[in-house]
Protein backbone atom coordinates (compact mmCIF):
# COMPACT_ATOMS: atom_id res chain seq x y z
CA MET A 1 160.21 115.99 109.71
CA LYS A 2 160.12 112.80 107.85
CA LEU A 3 159.57 111.01 110.98
CA SER A 4 156.48 112.80 111.78
CA TYR A 5 155.12 112.79 107.98
CA LYS A 6 155.74 109.02 108.43
CA VAL A 7 153.92 108.74 111.69
CA SER A 8 150.97 111.06 110.38
CA GLY A 9 150.71 109.18 107.33
CA ILE A 10 150.20 106.00 109.41
CA CYS A 11 147.78 107.56 111.58
CA ILE A 12 145.79 108.32 108.65
CA VAL A 13 145.86 104.77 107.05
CA LEU A 14 144.76 103.36 110.48
CA LEU A 15 142.02 105.92 110.83
CA LEU A 16 140.74 105.00 107.32
CA LEU A 17 141.14 101.26 108.20
CA ALA A 18 139.08 101.86 111.42
CA ASN A 19 136.49 103.60 109.41
CA ALA A 20 136.27 100.81 106.82
CA LEU A 21 135.95 98.37 109.33
CA PHE A 22 133.18 100.45 111.06
CA VAL A 23 130.89 100.77 108.10
CA PHE A 24 131.12 97.26 107.03
CA PRO A 25 131.70 95.13 110.30
CA SER A 26 131.48 91.62 109.04
CA HIS A 27 133.76 90.58 106.40
CA ALA A 28 134.33 87.43 108.13
CA LYS A 29 132.39 84.70 106.43
CA ALA A 30 130.40 83.24 108.98
CA ALA A 31 127.48 84.97 110.00
CA LYS A 32 126.03 86.01 113.49
CA GLU A 33 123.70 83.46 115.34
CA GLY A 34 120.26 83.47 113.69
CA TYR A 35 121.33 84.44 110.25
CA TYR A 36 123.09 83.02 107.25
CA TYR A 37 125.74 83.51 104.58
CA THR A 38 127.13 81.84 101.60
CA SER A 39 130.00 79.38 100.83
CA GLY A 40 130.41 78.50 97.17
CA ASN A 41 126.86 77.76 96.12
CA ARG A 42 125.49 76.69 99.48
CA ILE A 43 123.72 79.05 102.29
CA LEU A 44 124.94 78.30 105.56
CA ASP A 45 123.60 79.30 109.05
CA SER A 46 125.79 80.42 111.95
CA GLU A 47 126.37 76.87 113.05
CA GLY A 48 127.87 76.30 109.10
CA ASN A 49 124.63 73.98 108.65
CA GLU A 50 123.00 73.82 105.49
CA ALA A 51 120.03 76.22 105.42
CA VAL A 52 117.05 74.10 104.53
CA TRP A 53 113.96 76.05 103.45
CA ASN A 54 110.82 75.38 101.57
CA GLY A 55 109.36 78.86 100.05
CA LEU A 56 106.54 80.42 98.74
CA ASN A 57 105.61 83.54 97.84
CA TRP A 58 102.60 85.89 99.15
CA PHE A 59 101.63 88.77 97.40
CA GLY A 60 99.51 91.83 98.50
CA PHE A 61 101.59 94.49 100.06
CA GLU A 62 102.83 95.56 96.83
CA THR A 63 99.56 96.54 95.59
CA SER A 64 97.03 99.04 96.42
CA ASN A 65 95.60 97.20 99.49
CA PHE A 66 98.90 97.53 100.89
CA ALA A 67 98.32 94.23 102.92
CA PRO A 68 98.47 90.58 102.26
CA HIS A 69 95.70 89.44 100.27
CA GLY A 70 93.27 86.98 101.10
CA LEU A 71 92.83 88.90 104.61
CA TRP A 72 89.57 89.88 103.35
CA THR A 73 88.23 86.40 103.66
CA ARG A 74 90.43 84.63 106.29
CA LYS A 75 92.37 85.41 109.44
CA LEU A 76 96.23 85.97 109.01
CA GLU A 77 97.32 83.50 111.62
CA ASP A 78 95.18 80.65 110.37
CA MET A 79 96.54 81.20 106.61
CA LEU A 80 100.39 81.31 108.29
CA ASP A 81 99.69 78.01 110.28
CA GLN A 82 98.32 76.09 107.02
CA ALA A 83 101.24 77.26 104.99
CA LYS A 84 103.31 75.62 107.88
CA GLN A 85 101.24 72.78 108.30
CA GLN A 86 101.91 71.97 104.50
CA GLY A 87 105.87 71.79 105.43
CA TYR A 88 107.03 75.80 104.44
CA ASN A 89 109.31 77.99 106.35
CA LEU A 90 110.48 80.73 103.89
CA ILE A 91 108.25 83.52 102.42
CA ARG A 92 109.15 86.02 99.92
CA LEU A 93 107.05 89.05 100.86
CA PRO A 94 106.81 91.52 97.78
CA TYR A 95 106.38 95.02 98.74
CA SER A 96 106.10 98.68 96.63
CA ASN A 97 107.70 101.93 97.70
CA GLN A 98 104.14 103.21 97.52
CA MET A 99 103.55 101.29 100.69
CA PHE A 100 105.59 103.66 102.76
CA ASP A 101 104.23 106.77 101.43
CA LYS A 102 102.07 109.10 104.02
CA GLY A 103 98.84 108.98 102.09
CA SER A 104 98.76 104.91 101.64
CA GLN A 105 96.47 102.70 103.94
CA ALA A 106 95.82 99.39 104.20
CA ASN A 107 92.39 98.11 102.72
CA GLY A 108 90.85 94.47 101.75
CA ILE A 109 91.07 93.57 104.98
CA ASP A 110 88.00 92.01 107.21
CA TYR A 111 89.05 93.30 110.70
CA TYR A 112 86.36 91.07 112.31
CA LYS A 113 88.86 88.20 111.36
CA ASN A 114 91.94 90.41 111.81
CA PRO A 115 91.16 92.53 114.84
CA SER A 116 95.10 92.67 115.32
CA LEU A 117 95.54 94.94 112.21
CA LYS A 118 92.85 97.54 112.83
CA ASN A 119 94.09 101.05 112.69
CA LEU A 120 97.89 99.71 111.73
CA THR A 121 99.75 101.47 109.00
CA PRO A 122 100.90 99.17 106.00
CA ILE A 123 104.38 98.98 107.65
CA GLU A 124 102.97 98.20 111.06
CA ILE A 125 100.91 95.27 109.37
CA MET A 126 104.44 93.90 108.08
CA ASP A 127 105.83 94.28 111.46
CA TYR A 128 102.87 92.31 112.63
CA PHE A 129 103.15 89.88 109.84
CA ILE A 130 106.59 89.04 110.21
CA GLU A 131 106.21 88.39 114.04
CA GLN A 132 103.64 86.30 113.53
CA ALA A 133 105.64 84.16 110.80
CA GLY A 134 108.67 84.28 113.11
CA GLU A 135 106.71 82.62 116.07
CA ARG A 136 105.69 79.74 113.58
CA GLY A 137 109.28 79.26 112.54
CA PHE A 138 109.12 81.26 108.93
CA HIS A 139 111.96 83.19 107.67
CA ILE A 140 111.21 86.27 105.75
CA ILE A 141 112.86 87.60 102.59
CA LEU A 142 111.65 91.06 101.75
CA ASP A 143 111.42 91.60 97.91
CA ARG A 144 110.93 95.41 96.72
CA HIS A 145 108.55 94.25 94.02
CA ARG A 146 106.92 97.27 92.06
CA PRO A 147 107.68 100.98 92.96
CA SER A 148 104.24 101.91 92.55
CA ALA A 149 101.30 99.75 93.25
CA SER A 150 100.08 100.27 89.63
CA GLY A 151 102.46 98.17 88.34
CA GLN A 152 106.03 96.64 87.32
CA SER A 153 108.79 98.71 86.44
CA GLU A 154 111.48 97.84 84.01
CA LEU A 155 114.15 99.85 85.97
CA TRP A 156 114.69 100.13 89.48
CA TYR A 157 113.45 103.63 89.58
CA THR A 158 110.77 105.65 87.68
CA ASP A 159 109.95 109.40 87.37
CA GLN A 160 107.83 109.12 90.67
CA TYR A 161 110.26 106.67 92.62
CA SER A 162 113.62 108.04 92.38
CA GLU A 163 117.03 105.50 92.74
CA GLN A 164 117.64 107.39 95.75
CA ARG A 165 114.28 107.13 97.12
CA TRP A 166 114.80 102.91 96.30
CA ILE A 167 117.83 103.23 98.16
CA ASP A 168 116.71 105.11 101.15
CA ASP A 169 113.44 102.94 101.57
CA TRP A 170 115.71 99.76 101.45
CA VAL A 171 118.26 101.41 104.06
CA MET A 172 115.19 102.33 106.68
CA LEU A 173 113.89 98.60 106.29
CA ALA A 174 117.59 97.06 107.00
CA LYS A 175 117.63 99.75 109.82
CA ARG A 176 113.92 98.48 111.09
CA TYR A 177 114.61 94.92 110.81
CA LYS A 178 118.39 95.09 112.27
CA GLY A 179 118.70 92.49 114.84
CA ASN A 180 115.42 90.61 113.97
CA GLN A 181 116.41 87.07 112.95
CA ILE A 182 113.15 86.63 111.36
CA VAL A 183 114.12 88.59 108.08
CA ILE A 184 116.90 87.56 106.49
CA GLY A 185 117.35 89.02 103.22
CA ALA A 186 116.50 91.81 100.69
CA ASP A 187 115.58 90.88 97.16
CA LEU A 188 116.62 94.32 95.43
CA HIS A 189 114.47 94.76 92.71
CA ASN A 190 111.71 92.41 90.98
CA GLU A 191 112.09 91.14 87.38
CA PRO A 192 114.40 94.11 85.75
CA HIS A 193 113.52 94.13 82.06
CA GLY A 194 113.25 96.04 79.03
CA ALA A 195 116.12 98.73 79.11
CA ALA A 196 117.93 96.96 82.05
CA SER A 197 121.18 95.73 81.46
CA TRP A 198 124.10 94.15 82.86
CA GLY A 199 127.82 94.71 82.43
CA THR A 200 127.52 97.78 80.15
CA ASN A 201 128.68 100.61 82.89
CA ASP A 202 125.76 102.64 81.92
CA PRO A 203 124.66 103.91 85.60
CA LYS A 204 120.82 104.38 84.04
CA THR A 205 120.79 101.29 82.86
CA ASP A 206 123.13 98.75 84.41
CA TRP A 207 121.39 96.70 86.85
CA ARG A 208 124.55 95.21 88.24
CA LEU A 209 125.75 98.47 89.13
CA ALA A 210 122.69 99.37 90.76
CA ALA A 211 122.53 96.21 92.61
CA GLN A 212 125.85 96.81 94.06
CA LYS A 213 125.31 100.49 94.98
CA ALA A 214 121.60 99.28 96.99
CA GLY A 215 123.48 95.87 98.46
CA ASN A 216 126.25 98.12 100.11
CA ALA A 217 123.98 100.65 101.37
CA ILE A 218 121.80 97.87 103.02
CA LEU A 219 125.19 96.01 104.34
CA LYS A 220 126.27 99.34 105.91
CA GLN A 221 123.39 99.32 108.14
CA ASN A 222 122.26 95.70 108.39
CA SER A 223 125.40 93.41 107.59
CA ASP A 224 123.43 90.03 108.49
CA TRP A 225 121.28 90.07 105.74
CA LEU A 226 121.56 88.24 102.44
CA ILE A 227 121.44 90.42 99.39
CA ILE A 228 119.65 89.00 96.56
CA VAL A 229 120.15 89.99 92.91
CA GLU A 230 117.80 88.82 90.01
CA GLY A 231 118.80 88.79 86.66
CA VAL A 232 117.68 90.76 83.29
CA GLU A 233 115.75 90.09 80.46
CA SER A 234 118.47 91.00 77.88
CA ASN A 235 121.14 93.54 77.14
CA VAL A 236 123.98 91.50 78.63
CA LYS A 237 127.27 92.76 77.37
CA GLY A 238 129.00 90.27 75.17
CA LYS A 239 126.04 88.02 75.00
CA GLN A 240 123.13 87.12 72.86
CA GLY A 241 119.79 86.18 73.83
CA SER A 242 116.33 87.46 75.69
CA TYR A 243 115.02 85.22 78.37
CA TRP A 244 112.22 85.79 81.04
CA TRP A 245 112.38 89.27 83.20
CA GLY A 246 114.74 88.85 85.92
CA GLY A 247 115.89 85.72 84.50
CA ASN A 248 118.98 86.20 82.24
CA LEU A 249 122.18 86.08 84.58
CA MET A 250 124.32 85.14 81.64
CA GLY A 251 126.44 88.41 83.02
CA VAL A 252 127.54 87.10 86.06
CA GLU A 253 130.33 85.09 85.05
CA LYS A 254 132.20 88.16 83.63
CA TYR A 255 130.49 90.80 85.37
CA PRO A 256 129.75 89.66 88.87
CA VAL A 257 128.18 91.82 91.51
CA LYS A 258 130.84 93.00 93.88
CA LEU A 259 129.71 93.71 97.73
CA GLN A 260 131.99 94.96 100.43
CA VAL A 261 130.76 92.43 103.03
CA ASP A 262 131.60 88.95 101.94
CA ASN A 263 129.81 85.97 101.61
CA ARG A 264 126.34 87.62 101.26
CA LEU A 265 125.42 87.61 97.74
CA VAL A 266 122.43 85.53 96.33
CA TYR A 267 121.60 85.01 92.54
CA SER A 268 117.77 84.75 91.81
CA THR A 269 115.89 83.82 88.65
CA HIS A 270 112.53 83.59 87.55
CA ASP A 271 111.30 80.87 85.26
CA TYR A 272 107.67 80.33 83.82
CA GLY A 273 105.95 78.22 81.27
CA PRO A 274 103.67 79.00 78.50
CA GLY A 275 100.86 79.86 80.85
CA VAL A 276 102.78 83.17 81.60
CA HIS A 277 104.09 83.52 77.88
CA HIS A 278 104.73 81.18 75.06
CA GLN A 279 108.37 81.22 74.12
CA SER A 280 110.22 79.56 71.16
CA TRP A 281 111.96 76.81 73.38
CA PHE A 282 108.57 75.18 74.42
CA ASN A 283 108.22 74.46 70.34
CA GLU A 284 111.08 72.89 70.14
CA ARG A 285 111.19 68.96 69.01
CA SER A 286 113.39 68.00 71.97
CA PHE A 287 111.30 69.65 74.81
CA PRO A 288 111.36 69.18 77.67
CA ASN A 289 114.57 67.53 77.46
CA ASN A 290 115.91 71.04 75.74
CA LEU A 291 115.37 72.73 79.14
CA PRO A 292 118.30 71.78 81.36
CA ALA A 293 120.76 73.42 78.84
CA LEU A 294 118.95 76.23 78.36
CA TRP A 295 118.80 76.88 82.11
CA ASP A 296 122.34 75.97 82.54
CA LYS A 297 122.85 78.65 80.03
CA TYR A 298 120.94 81.73 81.46
CA TRP A 299 121.49 80.92 85.29
CA GLY A 300 122.29 77.29 86.37
CA TYR A 301 125.79 77.72 85.44
CA ILE A 302 126.06 80.12 88.43
CA SER A 303 125.31 77.08 91.12
CA LYS A 304 127.22 74.26 89.08
CA GLN A 305 130.67 76.71 88.66
CA LYS A 306 129.88 77.25 92.61
CA LEU A 307 130.04 81.13 91.81
CA ALA A 308 127.44 81.62 94.19
CA PRO A 309 123.89 80.13 95.56
CA VAL A 310 121.12 80.57 93.37
CA LEU A 311 117.23 81.10 94.31
CA VAL A 312 114.58 80.26 91.94
CA GLY A 313 112.55 82.91 93.25
CA GLU A 314 109.46 82.80 91.16
CA PHE A 315 108.13 79.54 89.25
CA GLY A 316 104.69 78.13 89.05
CA GLY A 317 101.73 77.36 86.67
CA ARG A 318 98.21 75.89 86.59
CA SER A 319 98.74 72.99 84.73
CA VAL A 320 100.85 70.10 86.81
CA ASP A 321 100.23 67.21 84.66
CA LYS A 322 102.80 65.11 82.64
CA SER A 323 100.88 65.77 79.18
CA SER A 324 100.45 69.59 78.62
CA LEU A 325 103.49 71.82 77.80
CA GLU A 326 103.19 73.61 81.05
CA GLY A 327 102.95 70.70 83.35
CA LYS A 328 105.82 68.81 81.66
CA TRP A 329 107.88 72.32 81.90
CA GLN A 330 106.90 72.50 85.63
CA HIS A 331 107.88 68.67 86.60
CA ALA A 332 111.12 69.52 84.58
CA LEU A 333 112.08 72.32 86.48
CA VAL A 334 111.44 70.85 89.53
CA GLN A 335 113.63 67.82 88.79
CA TYR A 336 116.25 70.33 87.87
CA ILE A 337 115.94 72.08 91.07
CA GLN A 338 116.28 68.69 93.08
CA GLU A 339 118.98 67.59 90.76
CA ASN A 340 121.15 71.12 91.36
CA GLN A 341 120.03 71.63 94.91
CA LEU A 342 118.98 74.81 94.45
CA TYR A 343 116.98 76.97 96.53
CA TRP A 344 113.63 78.32 95.50
CA THR A 345 109.91 80.01 96.65
CA TYR A 346 107.13 78.96 94.35
CA TRP A 347 104.77 81.86 93.11
CA SER A 348 102.45 81.93 94.63
CA LEU A 349 100.44 80.93 98.12
CA ASN A 350 97.63 83.34 96.44
CA PRO A 351 95.29 81.93 94.19
CA ASN A 352 94.71 85.09 92.54
CA SER A 353 97.68 84.96 90.43
CA GLY A 354 96.01 85.36 87.15
CA ASP A 355 98.27 83.00 84.70
CA THR A 356 99.71 80.68 87.52
CA GLY A 357 96.84 80.20 90.24
CA GLY A 358 98.15 79.24 93.68
CA LEU A 359 99.07 77.04 96.22
CA LEU A 360 95.76 77.79 97.45
CA LEU A 361 92.57 76.94 95.49
CA ASP A 362 90.31 79.69 94.28
CA ASP A 363 87.99 79.50 97.58
CA TRP A 364 91.57 80.85 99.60
CA ASN A 365 91.10 77.65 102.17
CA THR A 366 91.46 74.29 100.43
CA TRP A 367 95.29 73.52 99.76
CA HIS A 368 96.00 72.33 96.08
CA LYS A 369 97.05 68.80 96.62
CA ASP A 370 98.51 68.43 92.96
CA LYS A 371 100.71 71.23 93.07
CA GLN A 372 101.77 70.13 96.45
CA ALA A 373 102.59 66.51 95.01
CA MET A 374 104.23 67.99 92.15
CA LEU A 375 106.58 70.01 94.72
CA LYS A 376 107.07 66.95 96.96
CA PRO A 377 110.61 66.25 95.48
CA ILE A 378 112.25 69.38 96.48
CA MET A 379 110.13 69.46 99.96
CA LYS A 380 112.66 69.28 102.64
CA GLN A 381 112.14 67.96 105.94
CA LEU A 382 112.09 70.50 108.54
CA ALA A 383 113.38 70.58 112.28
CA GLU A 384 110.74 71.80 114.60
CA SER A 385 112.74 75.01 115.29
CA SER A 386 111.54 78.71 115.40
CA PRO A 387 113.51 81.95 114.28
CA GLY A 388 111.08 83.87 116.32
CA LYS A 389 110.16 85.06 119.89
CA SER A 390 108.71 81.55 120.55
CA GLY A 391 107.94 78.16 119.30
CA GLU A 392 105.55 77.23 116.81
CA LYS A 393 101.69 77.56 117.32
CA PRO A 394 99.56 74.62 116.27
CA PRO A 395 98.16 74.62 112.92
CA GLY A 396 94.77 76.22 112.65
CA ASN A 397 92.16 74.57 111.00
CA GLY A 398 91.69 77.08 108.30
CA SER A 399 88.11 77.56 108.29
CA SER A 400 86.54 80.67 107.11
CA SER A 401 83.96 81.77 104.55
CA SER A 402 84.55 83.42 101.77
CA ALA A 403 83.20 86.75 100.28
CA SER A 404 82.83 85.24 96.84
CA SER A 405 80.89 82.72 95.49
CA GLY A 406 81.42 80.70 92.42
CA ASN A 407 84.72 79.43 91.25
CA SER A 408 87.58 82.21 91.38
CA SER A 409 90.76 82.22 91.05
CA ASN A 410 96.83 87.70 88.49
CA ALA A 411 101.96 90.51 86.41
CA ASN A 412 102.55 91.72 83.66
CA ASP A 413 103.69 90.60 87.21
CA ARG A 414 101.28 87.92 88.08
CA SER A 415 100.12 89.61 90.89
CA SER A 416 96.56 89.91 89.26
CA VAL A 417 93.73 87.72 89.15
CA THR A 418 91.70 85.16 86.88
CA GLY A 419 89.22 82.36 87.11
CA ALA A 420 89.86 78.73 86.10
CA ALA A 421 88.92 78.01 82.52
CA SER A 422 85.97 76.08 81.34
CA LYS A 423 86.48 73.13 78.98
CA MET A 424 83.61 75.04 76.52
CA GLY A 425 83.63 77.85 74.54
CA GLN A 426 83.24 80.47 77.54
CA VAL A 427 85.46 81.33 80.25
CA SER A 428 84.50 82.77 83.51
CA CYS A 429 86.67 84.90 85.61
CA LEU A 430 85.97 86.12 89.35
CA LEU A 431 88.41 88.81 90.65
CA GLU A 432 89.90 87.86 93.93
CA ARG A 433 91.26 91.40 95.23
CA ALA A 434 89.40 92.70 97.68
CA PRO A 435 87.60 96.07 97.29
CA LEU A 436 88.88 98.89 98.76
CA ASP A 437 85.76 99.08 101.05
CA LEU A 438 85.48 95.52 101.59
CA GLN A 439 86.02 95.81 105.48
CA GLU A 440 82.59 97.79 105.78
CA LYS A 441 80.60 95.49 103.23
CA LEU A 442 81.64 92.67 105.19
CA SER A 443 80.71 93.87 108.68
CA THR A 444 77.10 94.66 107.74
CA GLU A 445 74.41 92.36 108.35
CA LYS A 446 72.05 93.08 106.38
CA SER A 447 70.82 90.97 103.79
CA GLY A 448 70.62 91.31 100.29
CA SER A 449 71.97 93.87 97.51
CA SER A 450 73.12 96.86 98.94
CA ALA A 451 73.14 98.76 95.61
CA ALA A 452 70.43 101.32 94.73
CA PRO A 453 67.46 100.52 92.56
CA PRO A 454 68.18 100.23 88.89
CA THR A 455 68.22 104.18 87.33
CA GLU A 456 65.72 104.60 84.58
CA LEU A 457 67.96 103.78 81.40
CA GLN A 458 66.99 107.03 79.39
CA THR A 459 68.60 109.05 81.87
CA LEU A 460 72.02 106.66 82.31
CA GLN A 461 74.75 108.65 80.62
CA VAL A 462 78.19 106.43 80.46
CA GLN A 463 81.49 106.54 78.51
CA ALA A 464 83.58 103.29 77.89
CA GLN A 465 87.51 104.18 77.87
CA LEU A 466 90.16 101.64 76.18
CA ASN A 467 93.83 101.64 76.63
CA SER A 468 95.74 99.45 74.02
CA ASP A 469 99.09 100.24 75.08
CA GLU A 470 99.84 96.62 75.71
CA SER A 471 98.46 95.28 72.87
CA LYS A 472 100.19 94.10 69.52
CA GLU A 473 98.75 93.61 66.42
CA GLN A 474 99.51 90.00 66.19
CA ASP A 475 100.14 88.31 69.11
CA SER A 476 99.45 84.79 71.41
CA SER A 477 97.28 87.08 73.66
CA ILE A 478 95.19 90.07 73.68
CA ARG A 479 95.84 92.84 76.58
CA ILE A 480 93.55 95.67 76.99
CA GLY A 481 92.54 97.98 80.00
CA VAL A 482 88.95 99.30 80.45
CA GLN A 483 87.03 101.97 82.44
CA LEU A 484 83.72 102.87 82.59
CA LYS A 485 82.83 106.80 83.43
CA ASN A 486 79.34 107.91 84.65
CA THR A 487 78.98 110.97 82.73
CA GLY A 488 75.21 111.33 83.99
CA ALA A 489 73.49 113.24 86.68
CA GLU A 490 72.24 109.96 88.73
CA ALA A 491 74.48 107.32 90.69
CA LEU A 492 74.63 104.21 88.65
CA ALA A 493 74.23 100.69 90.32
CA LEU A 494 77.30 99.10 88.83
CA GLU A 495 75.60 95.49 89.25
CA HIS A 496 73.03 96.06 86.29
CA ILE A 497 76.05 97.03 84.19
CA THR A 498 77.89 95.16 81.67
CA ILE A 499 80.80 96.17 78.85
CA ARG A 500 81.63 93.78 75.81
CA TYR A 501 84.81 94.07 73.83
CA TRP A 502 84.27 92.48 70.42
CA TYR A 503 86.91 90.60 68.53
CA THR A 504 87.83 87.74 66.17
CA SER A 505 89.00 84.16 67.12
CA ASP A 506 91.03 84.11 63.94
CA THR A 507 89.66 80.28 63.39
CA GLU A 508 87.20 78.45 61.33
CA GLN A 509 85.40 76.85 64.35
CA GLN A 510 84.85 77.83 68.01
CA VAL A 511 88.33 77.35 70.10
CA GLU A 512 88.78 77.10 73.82
CA GLN A 513 89.78 80.42 75.43
CA GLN A 514 91.29 81.35 78.51
CA ALA A 515 90.78 84.86 80.46
CA TYR A 516 92.72 86.55 83.03
CA VAL A 517 91.84 89.84 84.64
CA ASP A 518 95.46 91.11 85.70
CA TYR A 519 94.16 94.03 87.73
CA ALA A 520 90.85 96.15 88.90
CA ALA A 521 91.25 99.39 90.98
CA LEU A 522 87.42 98.77 91.84
CA GLY A 523 88.52 95.64 93.69
CA ASN A 524 88.39 92.18 92.71
CA GLU A 525 85.43 90.45 94.22
CA ALA A 526 83.40 93.10 92.78
CA VAL A 527 83.88 92.12 88.93
CA GLN A 528 83.55 89.10 86.82
CA ALA A 529 84.47 88.12 83.34
CA LYS A 530 83.66 85.48 80.87
CA ILE A 531 84.09 85.14 76.84
CA VAL A 532 81.15 84.42 74.83
CA ALA A 533 81.19 82.74 71.54
CA LEU A 534 78.45 84.18 69.17
CA GLU A 535 75.83 81.97 67.85
CA LYS A 536 76.56 84.44 64.29
CA ALA A 537 79.59 85.72 63.50
CA ARG A 538 79.27 89.79 62.85
CA GLN A 539 81.60 91.84 60.95
CA GLN A 540 85.05 91.72 62.59
CA ALA A 541 83.60 89.58 65.50
CA ASP A 542 82.89 86.04 66.46
CA TYR A 543 83.53 86.48 70.03
CA TYR A 544 83.38 89.15 72.76
CA ILE A 545 84.65 89.08 76.18
CA GLU A 546 82.26 90.86 78.57
CA LEU A 547 82.82 92.52 81.85
CA SER A 548 79.82 92.50 84.61
CA PHE A 549 79.60 93.57 88.41
CA ASN A 550 78.29 92.42 91.16
CA GLU A 551 76.75 93.98 94.52
CA LEU A 552 80.18 94.46 96.14
CA ALA A 553 80.94 97.24 93.69
CA GLY A 554 78.28 99.41 94.67
CA GLN A 555 77.20 102.61 92.85
CA LEU A 556 79.30 104.45 90.78
CA LEU A 557 78.77 108.51 91.24
CA PRO A 558 78.27 111.04 88.71
CA ASN A 559 81.40 112.43 87.01
CA GLN A 560 83.11 109.24 88.64
CA SER A 561 85.17 106.30 87.15
CA THR A 562 85.45 102.69 87.74
CA GLY A 563 89.40 102.86 87.71
CA GLU A 564 91.49 100.53 85.68
CA ILE A 565 90.39 97.03 84.88
CA LYS A 566 93.15 95.11 82.95
CA LEU A 567 92.31 92.07 80.96
CA ARG A 568 94.15 89.56 79.14
CA TRP A 569 93.07 86.23 77.30
CA ASN A 570 95.00 83.51 75.06
CA LYS A 571 93.60 80.25 73.06
CA ALA A 572 94.29 77.18 74.73
CA ASP A 573 96.76 76.21 71.90
CA TRP A 574 98.73 79.54 72.19
CA SER A 575 97.99 80.10 68.04
CA ALA A 576 98.31 83.85 67.54
CA PHE A 577 95.18 86.54 67.36
CA THR A 578 95.29 89.18 64.17
CA LEU A 579 94.27 92.35 66.32
CA SER A 580 93.71 94.63 63.30
CA ASN A 581 90.76 92.34 62.31
CA ASP A 582 89.20 92.98 65.28
CA TYR A 583 86.04 95.52 65.85
CA SER A 584 86.76 96.88 69.16
CA TYR A 585 91.01 97.02 68.24
CA ALA A 586 92.22 100.61 68.51
CA LYS A 587 95.54 101.13 67.86
CA ASP A 588 97.98 103.22 70.08
CA PHE A 589 95.59 104.20 72.54
CA LYS A 590 98.38 104.47 74.99
CA GLU A 591 96.23 106.43 77.38
CA TYR A 592 92.77 105.70 78.21
CA ARG A 593 90.15 107.15 75.44
CA GLU A 594 86.58 107.05 74.87
CA TRP A 595 86.32 104.27 72.25
CA LYS A 596 82.66 103.77 71.16
CA ARG A 597 83.09 100.05 69.41
CA MET A 598 82.94 98.97 73.14
CA THR A 599 79.49 98.55 74.19
CA VAL A 600 77.87 99.10 77.47
CA TYR A 601 74.60 97.38 78.51
CA SER A 602 71.98 98.22 81.51
CA GLN A 603 69.80 95.17 82.32
CA GLY A 604 70.73 93.63 79.11
CA LYS A 605 69.82 96.91 76.72
CA LEU A 606 72.56 98.71 74.74
CA ILE A 607 72.92 102.13 76.74
CA TYR A 608 76.32 103.30 74.63
CA GLY A 609 78.36 102.57 71.60
CA THR A 610 77.75 100.67 68.80
CA GLU A 611 77.70 96.99 67.75
CA PRO A 612 79.03 95.17 64.98
CA LYS A 613 76.87 94.72 62.34
CA MET A 614 75.68 91.54 61.19
CA LYS A 615 77.34 89.52 58.51
């Protein structure tokens, strides 16, 4: 009997071992052909050669377009060709879980330029994107950027999209692209922040535990992928300090992520300049020489101690000169990446990133030569090879027509939109995210405006609504949400409508300001925004920001709303606004509410609200 028990015990142990080997088949350090693995702080291919990548972000799938941005004005293949021609071979591709919902439909695509995408679901467009990228020698890192298309979340789950849904979608993608050598990794969740913690062992907030759970679920189905884990903002056990969203990796040294497949873990940080938010370290007298020690503290030590590779998954900014704060920061970070041989994906290809701009200029065609020159020290020489089905295609000429006119150029996660700041007291911003029905508007051959003639002013009935949930009474930027509702019985031609929000600059003289439109449900190319300085100051106002619409906005039908338009603006010197002094400021409007201190005009005539009184 003792012998039989012993034999039975051995059998059970062997069965458990066999099951473990089946679940996680790749404990070996090396990767399969076409894939990558980690060794210390390096990422190597299956033959042990160093990974050679020049990376960028191309967003859009995570938004309500459920497709890469820019396809309203260019052909997908031409944009890939252009990026390849400029020396890039790695794309971090953001998506949202909402993209996989049954009712989600891709929009904002000119199907005359992109006929291969017609009638495809969002995930089928992703399939096609990956296929075309692979044919040009690109690798893809999938980035779960948001749960829903409406915006970034603090944690990896929300009331609408649970932790299990997050994991299930990752497992689905791991299965879908298993054996596809183009897709090489999973960036598990973009920019954990707020309540997100590290090392606290609280299953509701400890991002490290969640990353382990999702990473292991992915590797169980697809052991070839790299698992990319970003940091948090704060709340690191045993550590003090707050950093960029997703950028704080101080907890890794004591509380590392532990995966059940060896040599697949990459840590990722995000780092930005004052164009995104003005942090205290930009004001230190030793700036920018203080930055390397700061980076060492929060995330650089991981690579220096050879704990794991580090991917700088997002960094970018509009200024690339060597005299502005942002320009100095950007050059310093490029030097740090070069000196420490870090991996990187620049934010972003898209020009419609509100606080950073893109590698493409606002016309979606012209490459930003100054940014490319700034990145030159970390651009690696690429071999002529392709991870996809076939060899590289010759670069396209990148020619296309733009759906917008004038200068146009996105947030909370930077997937939002702005125009370039002028050097006067007024800033114009033209949105770049395509309207939902842009494909129909682009396909028409009719000339002139499609909007209806202006309705008689006396019949117009509208309501302006404000959301001030992101506003602080004193801050270096003002953030508001605006909606316009048609409360009348007649359709409203939006191209004749303007909306004003009145505020004070808190300065004695006119000051240069920069405005950004972070989101517009109506469609990015349908809206413009500008900041106007009043010739004579009014009570609680010496400026207003004005929203206007073009013919692409079409008509606003009775009882319909434009949907959310999110605005943000700041002074060029980043000095603070005191919002409590502002005529249109409303405290604690956490949901959209009617607000008559915003004014609405039709053809320049006031039709809603009350303007501030003259002094």
